[in-house]
Amino acid sequence: MSGPAVVVLLLSLLLTLTAVQAQGSSQDSFIIQYLERRLVQIEERLNQCEQNTITVTQKTYDLSSEVRGSLSSLTALRSEMKNQLDGVSVRVDRMERELEYLENKIPTQGDIEMEEALLEQQIKDAELDLLKTKAKIKMDRDCSMALSQIKSLKIVKKAGDASGSWFKDPTAGSEKVYLLSGFYNNTLLEYHSLHSFTEKNSSTPAKVLQLPFYWQGTGHVVYNGFLYYHKADTPNQILKVALLNTTVVDSTLLPGAGRIPVYSLNPNTYLDLAVDELGLWVIHADAEYEGKLVVSKLDKASLAVEYTWDTQCPSRDAEGAFLICGTLYVVYNTRYGGRSTVQCLYDIHNTIHSEESPVLFFPKRYTSHSSIHYHPGDQQLYAWDDGYQTIYHVETISDRRVI
């Protein structure tokens, strides 16, 4: 029932009641009471109706809010799905383009055969370059000697620590002797000659040179007035120092070196430099090559690696090595000390083979070497033997066949 209708009904009842009261009829008093009761009931129903209206209005509002929330979620979901579909469309387009590109790039059988022929030619060219490199090393100097015997032993002096290295500069005309005591230091002693080195009261005492950086190990050499050595606290850095003013003139990092000692019986030496008739070399052990020795030819001016050879000579139980005319001779011993022997060799010219060579024994002296350096001019080995500076005379044959 609407509000105006209720008001009209109430006014009609009031007018009727007033008219009845004005008449003063006793018979109508009952009707008046009845009407009053009905009015009260109508008021109660109106209140109930109002409460119901409020409840329905609140539910309608809540439902409207829920619908609006659902619509917002649906709108966001629609936007997200649209973005995903757009992304998928872009990826499909990209894949189509890539497939088209690959289809155009897939070589035909003829192209594959041409690539294989080109690869074979490149391999042949690389092998030819290797042969040219070996030939060039061989032709730089007539060097067709092979070690046949380590003939005699001479103990020159006892000086310095149990470990160290000493040698002469192999440059023609140089008689200077150099001594580096220990395996970690920066002091180099320079003697005018072997005579001044051996004489106790020499008139020309040793010249003390302080190097710009410490060395590590015992694998150093002096060549043409320059000291080449392994810089301490670095795995594989080689320094070239001018002895005239003790300044570093060049350096290089030897690839693959410095992870394990070059010789297991000399655990402090990771790089062993050497000089022979063909020039400057460096020897190291390769951990990824089962600890076998690796020998590299260096350019004495720039320290660039000219070529590298992997040998079959193990570093285990080795105490040192040296090169003669491009052939590496590896010296072995025991960890308790004993008679040193050459049991493995590697010839870069591939004319001498280790299995064909007899074991070469050093003259009897049951100790261990911490360094061995070959002098190509004197054809002697300068060794550091438990603190003793020792010289071994070697004999060679010229037909490159070991007898």
Tab-separated table of C-alpha atoms in Angstrom:
chain	number	residue	atom	x	y	z
A	1	MET	CA	0.000	0.000	0.000
A	2	SER	CA	1.477	3.376	-0.993
A	3	GLY	CA	1.915	6.308	1.390
A	4	PRO	CA	-0.785	8.690	-0.079
A	5	ALA	CA	-3.397	5.955	-0.021
A	6	VAL	CA	-2.681	5.287	3.623
A	7	VAL	CA	-3.027	8.976	4.449
A	8	VAL	CA	-6.392	9.194	2.631
A	9	LEU	CA	-7.605	6.101	4.477
A	10	LEU	CA	-6.607	7.548	7.828
A	11	LEU	CA	-8.348	10.866	7.094
A	12	SER	CA	-11.519	9.032	6.074
A	13	LEU	CA	-11.522	7.030	9.282
A	14	LEU	CA	-10.960	10.134	11.378
A	15	LEU	CA	-13.838	11.953	9.695
A	16	THR	CA	-16.073	8.964	10.165
A	17	LEU	CA	-15.066	8.712	13.822
A	18	THR	CA	-15.708	12.391	14.354
A	19	ALA	CA	-19.120	12.158	12.742
A	20	VAL	CA	-20.068	9.147	14.820
A	21	GLN	CA	-18.885	10.817	18.043
A	22	ALA	CA	-20.836	13.938	17.123
A	23	GLN	CA	-23.964	11.894	16.782
A	24	GLY	CA	-23.202	10.468	20.218
A	25	SER	CA	-24.554	7.118	19.189
A	26	SER	CA	-23.867	4.462	21.774
A	27	GLN	CA	-24.372	1.828	19.191
A	28	ASP	CA	-21.407	2.975	17.249
A	29	SER	CA	-18.934	2.900	20.137
A	30	PHE	CA	-18.173	-0.687	19.328
A	31	ILE	CA	-17.396	0.233	15.751
A	32	ILE	CA	-15.135	3.020	16.889
A	33	GLN	CA	-13.135	0.635	19.068
A	34	TYR	CA	-12.916	-1.781	16.204
A	35	LEU	CA	-11.636	0.916	13.926
A	36	GLU	CA	-9.035	1.968	16.485
A	37	ARG	CA	-7.757	-1.568	16.714
A	38	ARG	CA	-7.602	-1.746	12.943
A	39	LEU	CA	-5.623	1.487	12.842
A	40	VAL	CA	-3.106	0.085	15.289
A	41	GLN	CA	-2.769	-3.057	13.184
A	42	ILE	CA	-2.372	-0.953	10.051
A	43	GLU	CA	0.363	1.114	11.727
A	44	GLU	CA	2.186	-2.048	12.767
A	45	ARG	CA	1.973	-3.406	9.254
A	46	LEU	CA	3.184	-0.090	7.888
A	47	ASN	CA	6.231	-0.245	10.217
A	48	GLN	CA	6.902	-3.815	9.172
A	49	CYS	CA	6.585	-2.810	5.551
A	50	GLU	CA	9.029	0.028	6.089
A	51	GLN	CA	11.565	-2.337	7.717
A	52	ASN	CA	11.194	-4.777	4.863
A	53	THR	CA	11.713	-1.942	2.394
A	54	ILE	CA	14.916	-0.920	4.164
A	55	THR	CA	16.179	-4.525	4.174
A	56	VAL	CA	15.405	-4.988	0.494
A	57	THR	CA	17.068	-1.693	-0.322
A	58	GLN	CA	20.232	-2.739	1.568
A	59	LYS	CA	20.333	-6.141	-0.159
A	60	THR	CA	19.834	-4.456	-3.511
A	61	TYR	CA	22.747	-2.131	-2.767
A	62	ASP	CA	24.965	-5.022	-1.665
A	63	LEU	CA	24.044	-6.987	-4.767
A	64	SER	CA	24.782	-3.973	-6.911
A	65	SER	CA	28.219	-3.581	-5.273
A	66	GLU	CA	28.963	-7.262	-5.799
A	67	VAL	CA	27.938	-7.051	-9.428
A	68	ARG	CA	30.117	-3.977	-9.929
A	69	GLY	CA	33.079	-5.833	-8.354
A	70	SER	CA	32.487	-8.841	-10.580
A	71	LEU	CA	32.294	-6.582	-13.617
A	72	SER	CA	35.623	-4.949	-12.661
A	73	SER	CA	37.253	-8.390	-12.271
A	74	LEU	CA	35.823	-9.502	-15.602
A	75	THR	CA	37.122	-6.341	-17.224
A	76	ALA	CA	40.641	-6.921	-15.813
A	77	LEU	CA	40.552	-10.582	-16.836
A	78	ARG	CA	39.442	-9.600	-20.323
A	79	SER	CA	42.292	-7.102	-20.575
A	80	GLU	CA	44.808	-9.703	-19.381
A	81	MET	CA	43.535	-12.307	-21.819
A	82	LYS	CA	43.726	-9.736	-24.595
A	83	ASN	CA	47.358	-8.971	-23.700
A	84	GLN	CA	48.216	-12.685	-23.629
A	85	LEU	CA	46.547	-13.230	-26.975
A	86	ASP	CA	48.443	-10.268	-28.410
A	87	GLY	CA	51.717	-11.736	-27.046
A	88	VAL	CA	50.933	-15.139	-28.505
A	89	SER	CA	50.152	-13.519	-31.809
A	90	VAL	CA	53.480	-11.676	-31.807
A	91	ARG	CA	55.385	-14.887	-30.947
A	92	VAL	CA	53.568	-16.808	-33.658
A	93	ASP	CA	54.483	-14.121	-36.173
A	94	ARG	CA	58.105	-14.187	-35.018
A	95	MET	CA	58.224	-17.981	-35.237
A	96	GLU	CA	56.830	-17.858	-38.746
A	97	ARG	CA	59.509	-15.373	-39.747
A	98	GLU	CA	62.254	-17.474	-38.143
A	99	LEU	CA	60.997	-20.641	-39.830
A	100	GLU	CA	60.973	-18.815	-43.130
A	101	TYR	CA	64.513	-17.560	-42.455
A	102	LEU	CA	65.728	-21.062	-41.549
A	103	GLU	CA	64.111	-22.516	-44.640
A	104	ASN	CA	66.030	-20.027	-46.724
A	105	LYS	CA	69.276	-20.743	-44.830
A	106	ILE	CA	69.191	-24.554	-44.925
A	107	PRO	CA	71.943	-25.468	-47.335
A	108	THR	CA	71.396	-27.783	-50.193
A	109	GLN	CA	73.328	-31.019	-50.571
A	110	GLY	CA	75.661	-29.274	-52.978
A	111	ASP	CA	76.386	-26.524	-50.458
A	112	ILE	CA	77.142	-29.147	-47.771
A	113	GLU	CA	79.592	-30.898	-50.046
A	114	MET	CA	81.284	-27.566	-50.784
A	115	GLU	CA	81.556	-26.815	-47.031
A	116	GLU	CA	83.128	-30.231	-46.408
A	117	ALA	CA	85.617	-29.670	-49.202
A	118	LEU	CA	86.467	-26.230	-47.780
A	119	LEU	CA	86.953	-27.716	-44.311
A	120	GLU	CA	89.259	-30.410	-45.674
A	121	GLN	CA	91.272	-27.757	-47.474
A	122	GLN	CA	91.538	-25.692	-44.271
A	123	ILE	CA	92.793	-28.745	-42.385
A	124	LYS	CA	95.376	-29.382	-45.094
A	125	ASP	CA	96.460	-25.729	-44.934
A	126	ALA	CA	96.806	-25.938	-41.134
A	127	GLU	CA	98.918	-29.089	-41.418
A	128	LEU	CA	101.052	-27.387	-44.038
A	129	ASP	CA	101.517	-24.361	-41.769
A	130	LEU	CA	102.588	-26.716	-38.962
A	131	LEU	CA	105.137	-28.355	-41.232
A	132	LYS	CA	106.380	-24.938	-42.310
A	133	THR	CA	106.714	-23.879	-38.654
A	134	LYS	CA	108.750	-26.978	-37.826
A	135	ALA	CA	110.827	-26.514	-40.960
A	136	LYS	CA	111.444	-22.877	-40.095
A	137	ILE	CA	112.610	-23.792	-36.584
A	138	LYS	CA	114.873	-26.409	-38.041
A	139	MET	CA	116.303	-24.122	-40.739
A	140	ASP	CA	117.064	-21.214	-38.414
A	141	ARG	CA	120.187	-23.060	-37.428
A	142	ASP	CA	121.829	-26.298	-38.485
A	143	CYS	CA	120.963	-28.373	-35.449
A	144	SER	CA	121.160	-32.127	-35.946
A	145	MET	CA	122.527	-33.217	-32.597
A	146	ALA	CA	121.130	-35.759	-30.183
A	147	LEU	CA	122.243	-36.510	-26.641
A	148	SER	CA	124.213	-39.741	-26.438
A	149	GLN	CA	125.836	-39.625	-22.995
A	150	ILE	CA	126.132	-37.592	-19.810
A	151	LYS	CA	129.822	-38.123	-19.391
A	152	SER	CA	131.330	-36.467	-16.317
A	153	LEU	CA	130.517	-34.580	-13.147
A	154	LYS	CA	132.270	-31.600	-11.593
A	155	ILE	CA	131.212	-29.997	-8.319
A	156	VAL	CA	132.111	-26.352	-8.698
A	157	LYS	CA	130.951	-24.838	-5.405
A	158	LYS	CA	128.496	-25.073	-2.526
A	159	ALA	CA	126.567	-21.869	-1.972
A	160	GLY	CA	123.073	-20.720	-1.094
A	161	ASP	CA	120.046	-22.768	-0.110
A	162	ALA	CA	119.294	-26.404	-0.825
A	163	SER	CA	117.203	-25.249	-3.800
A	164	GLY	CA	118.206	-22.741	-6.421
A	165	SER	CA	119.525	-22.287	-9.937
A	166	TRP	CA	122.731	-21.143	-11.580
A	167	PHE	CA	123.793	-20.827	-15.219
A	168	LYS	CA	125.738	-18.860	-17.775
A	169	ASP	CA	124.329	-16.534	-20.378
A	170	PRO	CA	124.399	-18.750	-23.516
A	171	THR	CA	124.834	-15.728	-25.790
A	172	ALA	CA	128.037	-16.043	-27.800
A	173	GLY	CA	130.942	-14.214	-26.171
A	174	SER	CA	129.352	-13.952	-22.722
A	175	GLU	CA	131.165	-15.527	-19.763
A	176	LYS	CA	128.966	-14.142	-16.967
A	177	VAL	CA	127.582	-16.543	-14.366
A	178	TYR	CA	124.317	-15.947	-12.517
A	179	LEU	CA	123.068	-17.421	-9.248
A	180	LEU	CA	119.557	-17.311	-7.766
A	181	SER	CA	119.340	-18.962	-4.339
A	182	GLY	CA	116.077	-20.426	-3.082
A	183	PHE	CA	112.713	-20.637	-4.812
A	184	TYR	CA	111.284	-17.270	-3.651
A	185	ASN	CA	113.495	-14.194	-3.689
A	186	ASN	CA	114.348	-11.062	-5.655
A	187	THR	CA	118.172	-11.001	-5.395
A	188	LEU	CA	120.286	-12.019	-8.375
A	189	LEU	CA	124.057	-12.464	-8.100
A	190	GLU	CA	126.082	-11.753	-11.230
A	191	TYR	CA	129.695	-12.979	-11.519
A	192	HIS	CA	132.132	-11.792	-14.125
A	193	SER	CA	133.166	-15.343	-15.033
A	194	LEU	CA	133.169	-18.916	-13.802
A	195	HIS	CA	136.618	-18.288	-12.327
A	196	SER	CA	135.397	-15.352	-10.256
A	197	PHE	CA	132.445	-17.481	-9.136
A	198	THR	CA	134.656	-20.292	-7.850
A	199	GLU	CA	137.404	-18.167	-6.250
A	200	LYS	CA	136.804	-17.341	-2.613
A	201	ASN	CA	138.838	-14.140	-2.649
A	202	SER	CA	138.131	-12.981	-6.171
A	203	SER	CA	139.179	-9.482	-7.146
A	204	THR	CA	135.811	-9.061	-8.875
A	205	PRO	CA	133.111	-9.874	-6.316
A	206	ALA	CA	129.562	-10.658	-7.319
A	207	LYS	CA	127.313	-7.849	-8.433
A	208	VAL	CA	124.088	-7.847	-6.427
A	209	LEU	CA	121.020	-7.049	-8.508
A	210	GLN	CA	117.667	-6.362	-6.850
A	211	LEU	CA	114.902	-7.423	-9.195
A	212	PRO	CA	111.684	-5.381	-9.482
A	213	PHE	CA	109.556	-8.423	-8.568
A	214	TYR	CA	110.141	-11.659	-6.670
A	215	TRP	CA	110.655	-14.869	-8.598
A	216	GLN	CA	109.043	-18.244	-7.945
A	217	GLY	CA	110.596	-21.677	-8.449
A	218	THR	CA	113.970	-22.441	-10.034
A	219	GLY	CA	113.179	-22.315	-13.745
A	220	HIS	CA	114.957	-19.076	-14.696
A	221	VAL	CA	117.381	-18.270	-17.528
A	222	VAL	CA	119.531	-15.374	-18.675
A	223	TYR	CA	119.653	-14.910	-22.430
A	224	ASN	CA	121.383	-12.077	-24.304
A	225	GLY	CA	121.551	-9.880	-21.200
A	226	PHE	CA	117.920	-10.386	-20.149
A	227	LEU	CA	116.608	-12.426	-17.233
A	228	TYR	CA	113.481	-14.458	-17.948
A	229	TYR	CA	111.641	-15.731	-14.871
A	230	HIS	CA	108.299	-16.720	-13.371
A	231	LYS	CA	106.849	-13.786	-11.419
A	232	ALA	CA	106.006	-14.872	-7.863
A	233	ASP	CA	102.387	-15.032	-6.686
A	234	THR	CA	101.097	-15.354	-10.245
A	235	PRO	CA	100.100	-18.656	-11.832
A	236	ASN	CA	101.686	-18.198	-15.259
A	237	GLN	CA	103.254	-14.752	-15.776
A	238	ILE	CA	106.727	-14.611	-17.299
A	239	LEU	CA	108.827	-11.435	-16.951
A	240	LYS	CA	111.650	-10.250	-19.144
A	241	VAL	CA	114.022	-8.009	-17.166
A	242	ALA	CA	116.929	-6.044	-18.613
A	243	LEU	CA	119.914	-6.718	-16.334
A	244	LEU	CA	121.554	-3.450	-17.376
A	245	ASN	CA	119.049	-1.447	-15.290
A	246	THR	CA	116.839	-4.219	-13.734
A	247	THR	CA	113.657	-2.962	-15.362
A	248	VAL	CA	110.838	-5.038	-16.814
A	249	VAL	CA	110.816	-4.657	-20.593
A	250	ASP	CA	108.114	-7.223	-21.385
A	251	SER	CA	105.855	-9.884	-19.887
A	252	THR	CA	103.415	-12.551	-20.990
A	253	LEU	CA	100.871	-15.020	-19.593
A	254	LEU	CA	101.456	-18.613	-20.686
A	255	PRO	CA	98.071	-20.190	-21.580
A	256	GLY	CA	97.154	-23.344	-19.665
A	257	ALA	CA	100.166	-23.203	-17.341
A	258	GLY	CA	100.577	-22.718	-13.603
A	259	ARG	CA	97.923	-25.075	-12.238
A	260	ILE	CA	100.266	-27.886	-11.187
A	261	PRO	CA	104.058	-28.043	-10.662
A	262	VAL	CA	106.004	-28.783	-13.798
A	263	TYR	CA	107.923	-31.545	-11.960
A	264	SER	CA	106.430	-33.441	-9.035
A	265	LEU	CA	109.809	-33.637	-7.251
A	266	ASN	CA	110.172	-29.824	-7.437
A	267	PRO	CA	106.768	-28.700	-6.124
A	268	ASN	CA	107.671	-24.992	-6.081
A	269	THR	CA	108.445	-24.728	-9.799
A	270	TYR	CA	105.483	-24.202	-12.127
A	271	LEU	CA	107.313	-22.806	-15.178
A	272	ASP	CA	110.745	-23.968	-16.332
A	273	LEU	CA	112.473	-21.761	-18.888
A	274	ALA	CA	115.253	-23.171	-21.043
A	275	VAL	CA	117.638	-22.177	-23.831
A	276	ASP	CA	119.134	-24.394	-26.539
A	277	GLU	CA	120.600	-24.001	-30.015
A	278	LEU	CA	117.165	-22.972	-31.369
A	279	GLY	CA	116.342	-20.286	-28.799
A	280	LEU	CA	114.075	-19.726	-25.812
A	281	TRP	CA	111.638	-22.341	-24.473
A	282	VAL	CA	109.278	-22.815	-21.538
A	283	ILE	CA	108.147	-26.150	-20.059
A	284	HIS	CA	105.043	-26.697	-17.948
A	285	ALA	CA	102.666	-29.498	-16.933
A	286	ASP	CA	99.064	-29.556	-18.104
A	287	ALA	CA	96.521	-30.714	-15.504
A	288	GLU	CA	93.950	-31.445	-18.237
A	289	TYR	CA	96.507	-33.556	-20.127
A	290	GLU	CA	96.976	-36.099	-17.317
A	291	GLY	CA	99.890	-34.092	-15.923
A	292	LYS	CA	101.978	-34.590	-19.076
A	293	LEU	CA	104.655	-32.040	-19.952
A	294	VAL	CA	104.043	-29.335	-22.532
A	295	VAL	CA	106.856	-27.429	-24.242
A	296	SER	CA	106.409	-24.053	-25.962
A	297	LYS	CA	108.788	-22.099	-28.185
A	298	LEU	CA	108.943	-18.411	-27.220
A	299	ASP	CA	110.050	-15.410	-29.188
A	300	LYS	CA	112.920	-14.045	-27.093
A	301	ALA	CA	112.110	-10.457	-28.091
A	302	SER	CA	108.334	-10.305	-27.592
A	303	LEU	CA	107.731	-13.459	-25.480
A	304	ALA	CA	105.028	-14.481	-27.949
A	305	VAL	CA	104.339	-18.215	-28.115
A	306	GLU	CA	105.498	-19.395	-31.530
A	307	TYR	CA	104.276	-22.962	-31.146
A	308	THR	CA	103.337	-25.489	-28.460
A	309	TRP	CA	103.882	-29.268	-28.385
A	310	ASP	CA	102.117	-31.770	-26.097
A	311	THR	CA	104.506	-34.514	-25.043
A	312	GLN	CA	103.937	-37.986	-23.598
A	313	CYS	CA	106.440	-37.383	-20.784
A	314	PRO	CA	104.784	-37.455	-17.341
A	315	SER	CA	105.583	-34.892	-14.675
A	316	ARG	CA	105.276	-37.559	-11.962
A	317	ASP	CA	108.686	-38.422	-10.417
A	318	ALA	CA	110.374	-35.842	-12.666
A	319	GLU	CA	112.915	-33.469	-11.127
A	320	GLY	CA	113.918	-31.410	-14.157
A	321	ALA	CA	114.334	-31.208	-17.913
A	322	PHE	CA	116.428	-29.515	-20.594
A	323	LEU	CA	116.420	-29.134	-24.383
A	324	ILE	CA	119.135	-29.835	-26.960
A	325	CYS	CA	118.411	-28.917	-30.590
A	326	GLY	CA	114.653	-28.926	-30.033
A	327	THR	CA	114.559	-32.252	-28.184
A	328	LEU	CA	113.204	-32.286	-24.653
A	329	TYR	CA	115.018	-34.595	-22.207
A	330	VAL	CA	113.158	-35.228	-18.940
A	331	VAL	CA	115.125	-36.213	-15.821
A	332	TYR	CA	113.539	-38.572	-13.271
A	333	ASN	CA	114.418	-39.601	-9.744
A	334	THR	CA	112.718	-40.784	-6.555
A	335	ARG	CA	111.310	-38.641	-3.792
A	336	TYR	CA	113.972	-40.051	-1.449
A	337	GLY	CA	116.827	-38.982	-3.736
A	338	GLY	CA	118.823	-41.251	-5.977
A	339	ARG	CA	120.700	-41.520	-9.231
A	340	SER	CA	119.073	-39.258	-11.829
A	341	THR	CA	118.140	-40.705	-15.203
A	342	VAL	CA	116.745	-39.469	-18.509
A	343	GLN	CA	113.821	-41.792	-19.198
A	344	CYS	CA	111.631	-39.780	-21.569
A	345	LEU	CA	112.303	-37.452	-24.475
A	346	TYR	CA	110.309	-35.557	-27.066
A	347	ASP	CA	111.705	-34.377	-30.387
A	348	ILE	CA	109.790	-31.572	-32.126
A	349	HIS	CA	111.222	-32.768	-35.460
A	350	ASN	CA	109.813	-36.264	-34.844
A	351	THR	CA	113.066	-37.977	-35.745
A	352	ILE	CA	113.973	-39.258	-32.263
A	353	HIS	CA	111.498	-41.392	-30.356
A	354	SER	CA	111.514	-42.051	-26.629
A	355	GLU	CA	110.814	-45.769	-26.978
A	356	GLU	CA	113.875	-46.138	-29.224
A	357	SER	CA	116.216	-44.258	-26.890
A	358	PRO	CA	118.067	-46.014	-24.075
A	359	VAL	CA	117.865	-44.732	-20.520
A	360	LEU	CA	120.638	-42.200	-19.922
A	361	PHE	CA	122.190	-42.181	-16.439
A	362	PHE	CA	123.766	-39.209	-14.728
A	363	PRO	CA	127.190	-39.834	-13.133
A	364	LYS	CA	126.786	-41.445	-9.729
A	365	ARG	CA	125.663	-38.940	-7.110
A	366	TYR	CA	122.661	-39.995	-5.075
A	367	THR	CA	120.902	-36.701	-4.487
A	368	SER	CA	118.245	-34.711	-6.334
A	369	HIS	CA	118.460	-31.706	-8.645
A	370	SER	CA	116.333	-28.621	-8.108
A	371	SER	CA	117.333	-27.178	-11.509
A	372	ILE	CA	119.146	-28.286	-14.660
A	373	HIS	CA	120.131	-25.805	-17.395
A	374	TYR	CA	121.779	-26.654	-20.701
A	375	HIS	CA	124.384	-24.314	-22.214
A	376	PRO	CA	124.451	-24.818	-26.008
A	377	GLY	CA	127.865	-23.183	-26.415
A	378	ASP	CA	129.663	-25.194	-23.750
A	379	GLN	CA	127.524	-28.321	-24.267
A	380	GLN	CA	127.311	-28.628	-20.505
A	381	LEU	CA	124.551	-28.933	-17.940
A	382	TYR	CA	124.575	-26.458	-15.037
A	383	ALA	CA	122.724	-28.165	-12.176
A	384	TRP	CA	121.824	-27.259	-8.589
A	385	ASP	CA	122.370	-30.435	-6.593
A	386	ASP	CA	121.181	-30.109	-2.973
A	387	GLY	CA	123.037	-26.795	-2.555
A	388	TYR	CA	126.023	-27.826	-4.714
A	389	GLN	CA	126.607	-26.044	-8.019
A	390	THR	CA	127.454	-28.870	-10.405
A	391	ILE	CA	128.513	-29.130	-14.039
A	392	TYR	CA	127.840	-32.178	-16.227
A	393	HIS	CA	129.583	-32.578	-19.563
A	394	VAL	CA	127.395	-34.098	-22.273
A	395	GLU	CA	128.231	-35.842	-25.499
A	396	THR	CA	126.094	-35.648	-28.602
A	397	ILE	CA	125.944	-37.336	-31.971
A	398	SER	CA	125.180	-35.511	-35.169
A	399	ASP	CA	123.048	-37.945	-37.149
A	400	ARG	CA	120.035	-37.594	-34.824
A	401	ARG	CA	120.035	-41.309	-34.068
A	402	VAL	CA	120.549	-42.482	-30.535
A	403	ILE	CA	123.030	-45.356	-30.251
